[in-house]
Coordinates of C-alpha atoms and ligand atoms in Angstrom, one line a residue:
X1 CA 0.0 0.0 0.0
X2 CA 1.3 3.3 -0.7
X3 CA 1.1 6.1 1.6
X4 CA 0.2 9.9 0.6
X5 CA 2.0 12.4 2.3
X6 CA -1.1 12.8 4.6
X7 CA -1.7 9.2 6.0
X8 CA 2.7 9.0 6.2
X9 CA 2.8 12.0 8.5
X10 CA -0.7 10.7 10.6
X11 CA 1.3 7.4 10.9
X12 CA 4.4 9.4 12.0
X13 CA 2.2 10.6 14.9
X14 CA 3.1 14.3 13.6
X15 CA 0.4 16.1 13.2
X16 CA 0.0 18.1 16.7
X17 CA 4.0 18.7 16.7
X18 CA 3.6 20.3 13.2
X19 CA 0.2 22.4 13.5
X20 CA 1.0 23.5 17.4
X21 CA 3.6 26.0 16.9
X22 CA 3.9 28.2 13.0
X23 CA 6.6 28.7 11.8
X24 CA 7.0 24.7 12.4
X25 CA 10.3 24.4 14.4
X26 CA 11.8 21.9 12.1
X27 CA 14.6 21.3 14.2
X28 CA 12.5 19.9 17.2
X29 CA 10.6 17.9 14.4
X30 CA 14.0 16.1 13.8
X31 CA 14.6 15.3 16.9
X32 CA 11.1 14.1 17.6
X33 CA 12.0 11.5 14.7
X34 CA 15.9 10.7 15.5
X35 CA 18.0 13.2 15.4
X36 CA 20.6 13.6 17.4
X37 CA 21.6 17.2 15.7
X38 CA 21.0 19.2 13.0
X39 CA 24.0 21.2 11.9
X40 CA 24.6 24.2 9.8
X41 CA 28.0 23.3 8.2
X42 CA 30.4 24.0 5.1
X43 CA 29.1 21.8 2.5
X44 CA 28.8 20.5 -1.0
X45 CA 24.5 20.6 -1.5
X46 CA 21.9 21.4 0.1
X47 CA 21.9 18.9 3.1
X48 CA 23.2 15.7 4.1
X49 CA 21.5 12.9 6.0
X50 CA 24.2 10.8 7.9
X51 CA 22.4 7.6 9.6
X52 CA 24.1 6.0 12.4
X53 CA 22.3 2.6 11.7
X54 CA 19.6 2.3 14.4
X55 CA 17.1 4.8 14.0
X56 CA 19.2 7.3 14.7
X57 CA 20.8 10.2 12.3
X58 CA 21.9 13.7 12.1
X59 CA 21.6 16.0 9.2
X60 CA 24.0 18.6 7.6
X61 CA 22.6 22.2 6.6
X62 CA 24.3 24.5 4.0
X63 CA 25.3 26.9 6.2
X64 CA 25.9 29.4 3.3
X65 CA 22.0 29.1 2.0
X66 CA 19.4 31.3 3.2
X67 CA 17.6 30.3 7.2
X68 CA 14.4 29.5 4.7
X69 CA 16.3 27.1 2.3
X70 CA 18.5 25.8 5.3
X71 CA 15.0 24.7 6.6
X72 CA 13.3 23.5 3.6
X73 CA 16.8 21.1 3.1
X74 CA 16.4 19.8 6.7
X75 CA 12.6 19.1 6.2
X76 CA 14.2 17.3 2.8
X77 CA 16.4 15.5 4.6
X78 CA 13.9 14.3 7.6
X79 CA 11.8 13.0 4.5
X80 CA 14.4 10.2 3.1
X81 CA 15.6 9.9 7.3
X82 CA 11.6 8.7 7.5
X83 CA 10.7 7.4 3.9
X84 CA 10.0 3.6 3.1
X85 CA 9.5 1.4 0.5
X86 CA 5.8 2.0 0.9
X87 CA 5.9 5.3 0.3
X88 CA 6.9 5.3 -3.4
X89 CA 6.7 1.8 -4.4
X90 CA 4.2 1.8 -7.5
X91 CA 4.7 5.2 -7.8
X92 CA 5.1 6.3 -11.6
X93 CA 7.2 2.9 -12.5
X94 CA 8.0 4.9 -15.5
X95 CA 9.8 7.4 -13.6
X96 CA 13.8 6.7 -12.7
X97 CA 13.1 5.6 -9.2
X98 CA 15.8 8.3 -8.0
X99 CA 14.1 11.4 -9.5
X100 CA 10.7 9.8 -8.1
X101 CA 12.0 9.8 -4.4
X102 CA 14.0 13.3 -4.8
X103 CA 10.0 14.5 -5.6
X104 CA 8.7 12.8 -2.9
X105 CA 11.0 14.1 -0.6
X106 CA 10.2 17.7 -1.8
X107 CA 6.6 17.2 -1.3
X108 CA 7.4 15.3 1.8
X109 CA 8.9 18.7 3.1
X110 CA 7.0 21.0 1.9
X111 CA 4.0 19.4 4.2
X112 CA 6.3 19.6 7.0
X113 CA 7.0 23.2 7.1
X114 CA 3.3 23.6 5.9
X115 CA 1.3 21.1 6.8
X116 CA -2.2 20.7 6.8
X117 CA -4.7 22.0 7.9
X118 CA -2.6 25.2 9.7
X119 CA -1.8 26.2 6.0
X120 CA -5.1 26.2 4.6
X121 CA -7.1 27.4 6.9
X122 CA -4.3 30.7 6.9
X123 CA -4.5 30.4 2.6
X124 CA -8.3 30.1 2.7
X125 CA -8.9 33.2 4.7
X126 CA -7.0 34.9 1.8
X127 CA -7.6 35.8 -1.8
X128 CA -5.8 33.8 -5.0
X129 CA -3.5 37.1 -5.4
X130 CA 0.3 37.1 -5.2
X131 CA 0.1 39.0 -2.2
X132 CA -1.2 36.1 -0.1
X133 CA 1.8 33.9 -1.1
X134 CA 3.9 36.5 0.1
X135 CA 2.1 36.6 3.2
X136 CA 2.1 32.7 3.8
X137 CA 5.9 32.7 2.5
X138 CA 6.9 34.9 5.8
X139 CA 4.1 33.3 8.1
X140 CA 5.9 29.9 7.3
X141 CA 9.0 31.1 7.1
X142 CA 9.7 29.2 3.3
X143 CA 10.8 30.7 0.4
X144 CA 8.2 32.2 -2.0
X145 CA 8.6 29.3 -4.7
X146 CA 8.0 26.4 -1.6
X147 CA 5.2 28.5 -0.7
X148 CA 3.6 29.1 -3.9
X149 CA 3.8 25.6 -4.8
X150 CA 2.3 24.6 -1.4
X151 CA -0.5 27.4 -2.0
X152 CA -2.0 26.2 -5.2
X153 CA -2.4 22.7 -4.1
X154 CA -4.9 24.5 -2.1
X155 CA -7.2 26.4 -4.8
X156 CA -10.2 24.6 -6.3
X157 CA -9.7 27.1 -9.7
X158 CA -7.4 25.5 -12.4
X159 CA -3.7 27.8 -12.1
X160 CA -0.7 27.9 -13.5
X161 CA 2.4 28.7 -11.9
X162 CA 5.2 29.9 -13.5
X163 CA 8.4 30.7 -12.5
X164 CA 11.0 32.4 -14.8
X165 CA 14.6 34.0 -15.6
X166 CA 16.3 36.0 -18.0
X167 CA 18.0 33.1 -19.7
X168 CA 20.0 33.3 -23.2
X169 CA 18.2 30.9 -25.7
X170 CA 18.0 31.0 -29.6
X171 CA 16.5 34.1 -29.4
X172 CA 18.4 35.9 -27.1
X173 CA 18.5 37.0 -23.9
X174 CA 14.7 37.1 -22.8
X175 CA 12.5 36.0 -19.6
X176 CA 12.4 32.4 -20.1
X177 CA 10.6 29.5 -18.1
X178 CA 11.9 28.0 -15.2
X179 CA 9.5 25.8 -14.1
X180 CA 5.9 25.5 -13.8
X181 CA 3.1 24.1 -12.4
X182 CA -0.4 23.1 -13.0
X183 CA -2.8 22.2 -11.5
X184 CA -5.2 21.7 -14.4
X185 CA -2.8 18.9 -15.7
X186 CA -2.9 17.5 -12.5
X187 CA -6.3 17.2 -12.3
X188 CA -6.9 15.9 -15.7
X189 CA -3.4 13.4 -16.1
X190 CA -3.5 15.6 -19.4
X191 CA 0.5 15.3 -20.2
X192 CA -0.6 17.5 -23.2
X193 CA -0.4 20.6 -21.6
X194 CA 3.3 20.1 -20.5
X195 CA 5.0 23.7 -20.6
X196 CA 7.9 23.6 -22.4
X197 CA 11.2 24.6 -19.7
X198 CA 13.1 27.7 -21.4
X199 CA 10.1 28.7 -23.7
X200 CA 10.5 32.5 -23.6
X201 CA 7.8 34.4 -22.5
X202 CA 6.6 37.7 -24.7
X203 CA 4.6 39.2 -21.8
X204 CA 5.4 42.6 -21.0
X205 CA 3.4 42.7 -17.4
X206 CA 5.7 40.1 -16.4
X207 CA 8.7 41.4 -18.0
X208 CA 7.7 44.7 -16.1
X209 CA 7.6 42.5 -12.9
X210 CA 11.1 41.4 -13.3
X211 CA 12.5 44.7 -13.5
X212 CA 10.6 46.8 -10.6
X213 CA 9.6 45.7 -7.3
X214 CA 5.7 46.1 -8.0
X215 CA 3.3 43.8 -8.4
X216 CA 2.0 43.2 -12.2
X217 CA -1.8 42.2 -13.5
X218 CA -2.4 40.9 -16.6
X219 CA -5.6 40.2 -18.6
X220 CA -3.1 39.5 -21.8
X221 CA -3.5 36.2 -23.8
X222 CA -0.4 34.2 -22.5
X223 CA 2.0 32.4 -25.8
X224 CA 3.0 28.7 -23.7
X225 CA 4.4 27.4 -25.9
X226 CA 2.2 25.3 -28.8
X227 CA -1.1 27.0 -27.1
X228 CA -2.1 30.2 -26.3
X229 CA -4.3 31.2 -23.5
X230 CA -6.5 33.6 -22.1
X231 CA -6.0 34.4 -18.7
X232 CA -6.0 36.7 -15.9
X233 CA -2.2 36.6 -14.2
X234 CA -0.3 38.3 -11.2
X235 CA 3.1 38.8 -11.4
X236 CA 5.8 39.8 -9.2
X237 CA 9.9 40.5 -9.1
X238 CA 12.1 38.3 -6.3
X239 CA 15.7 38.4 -5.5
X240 CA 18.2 40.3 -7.0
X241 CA 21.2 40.2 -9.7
X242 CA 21.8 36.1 -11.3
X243 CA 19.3 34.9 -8.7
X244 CA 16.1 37.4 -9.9
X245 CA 13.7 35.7 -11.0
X246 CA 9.2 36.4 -11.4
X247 CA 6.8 34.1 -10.5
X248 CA 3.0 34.6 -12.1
X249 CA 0.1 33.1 -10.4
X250 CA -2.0 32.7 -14.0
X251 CA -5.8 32.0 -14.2
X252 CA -7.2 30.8 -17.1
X253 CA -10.3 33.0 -18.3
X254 CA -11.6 31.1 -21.2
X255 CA -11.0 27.3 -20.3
X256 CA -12.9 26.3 -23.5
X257 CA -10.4 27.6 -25.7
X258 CA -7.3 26.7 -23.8
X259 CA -8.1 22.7 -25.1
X260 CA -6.2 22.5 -28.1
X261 CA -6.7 19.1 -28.7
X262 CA -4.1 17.4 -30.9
X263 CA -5.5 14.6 -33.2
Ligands
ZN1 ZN1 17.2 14.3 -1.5

């Protein structure tokens, strides 16, 4: 049987040490699983889970990252400390079983440092606007992209989320895609509407986004790549120099016409 990420963190007996105290204290969460420590230290990644071999491990921070990643790497790391083969055997078989526990792990985390329902009852008291991931991001104390991520699992409306750079493609230097997420897909299996990573993005509200610190609305048709859309999307400017990047919250406004269907 495979756990979700629910059930695995009921079975953990987790729940009250995660929803009792916001921003979770992920340290205390370690320990409450094993740990003997968690260390900020001068490493290669992110983290690093070293097992002792009965039950017991400590993990290894980045002590150069951020406090927000430093805490989103030792949620990462509590996840393959705690994981099993039930928890992604079956899962995708197509998937390289690596990649599919790396994701699991993510997710894994992501729950930790917001986990249900704490987080949904603070995202359902707010709007679908930018400004609430911002909010929940400093609430939680996660980066913006773990909390953006987090917050549209919550929406019942079909989103897109997309994250992109300046990157230097065929065509040049332009805002291109660095990820994105959808929910729609999701819903529907529909590999079909797979974004294309590094598709550049002609859209000038969040072009503006990228180069002031304001937030950006947009009722523009959106080019993704072998479709166009019509949508409604909020976008806003993080980080600075190499590390700038915009995320868009999009909204569909025509979900008829955004099924190209492909015979
Ligand atoms: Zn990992």
């Amino acid at each position: 049987m495979v756990h979700t990420i629910q059930e695995k963190i009921d079975s953990l007996g987790l729940s009250r040490v995660l929803n009792s105290n916001i921003p979770v204290d992920i340290e205390k969460v370690a320990k409450f699983l094993g740990a003997d420590a968690v260390v900020r230290a001068d490493i290669e990644g992110a983290g690093m889970l070293l097992p002792r071999g009965d039950g017991r491990f400590a993990i290894l921070v980045n002590s150069r990252d951020s406090r927000a990643r430093q805490r989103f790497s030792c949620a990462h790391e509590i996840a393959h400390a705690v994981l099993d083969s039930h928890d992604i055997a079956n899962r995708s078989s197509l998937e390289q079983p690596k990649r599919s526990i790396e994701r699991y792990c993510e997710k894994f985390a992501s729950h930790l440092l917001m986990p249900a329902p704490a987080f949904d009852a603070y995202a359902q008291q707010r709007m679908a606007s930018m400004n609430s991931i911002v909010d929940l991001a400093d609430v939680f104390d996660v980066s913006i992209q773990a909390a953006a991520l987090r917050y549209v699992e919550t929406l019942s409306e079909p989103c897109i989320l997309i994250c992109s750079q300046f990157q230097l493609g065929r065509t040049g230097n332009r805002l291109r895609i660095k990820w994105s997420y959808e929910t729609l897909a999701r819903a529907e299996h529909n590999s079909k509407h797979f974004i294309p990573k590094g598709k550049s993005l002609k859209n000038q509200a969040m072009e503006v986004a990228y180069w002031t610190n304001s937030l950006q609305k947009s009722n523009d048709a959106l080019d993704l790549g072998y479709r166009s859309i019509d949508a409604y999307s909020e976008s806003m400017g993080f980080g600075s120099s190499n590390n700038r990047f915009v995320l868009s919250l999009v909204f569909p406004t025509n979900r008829g016409s955004t099924m190209v269907s492909e015979s």
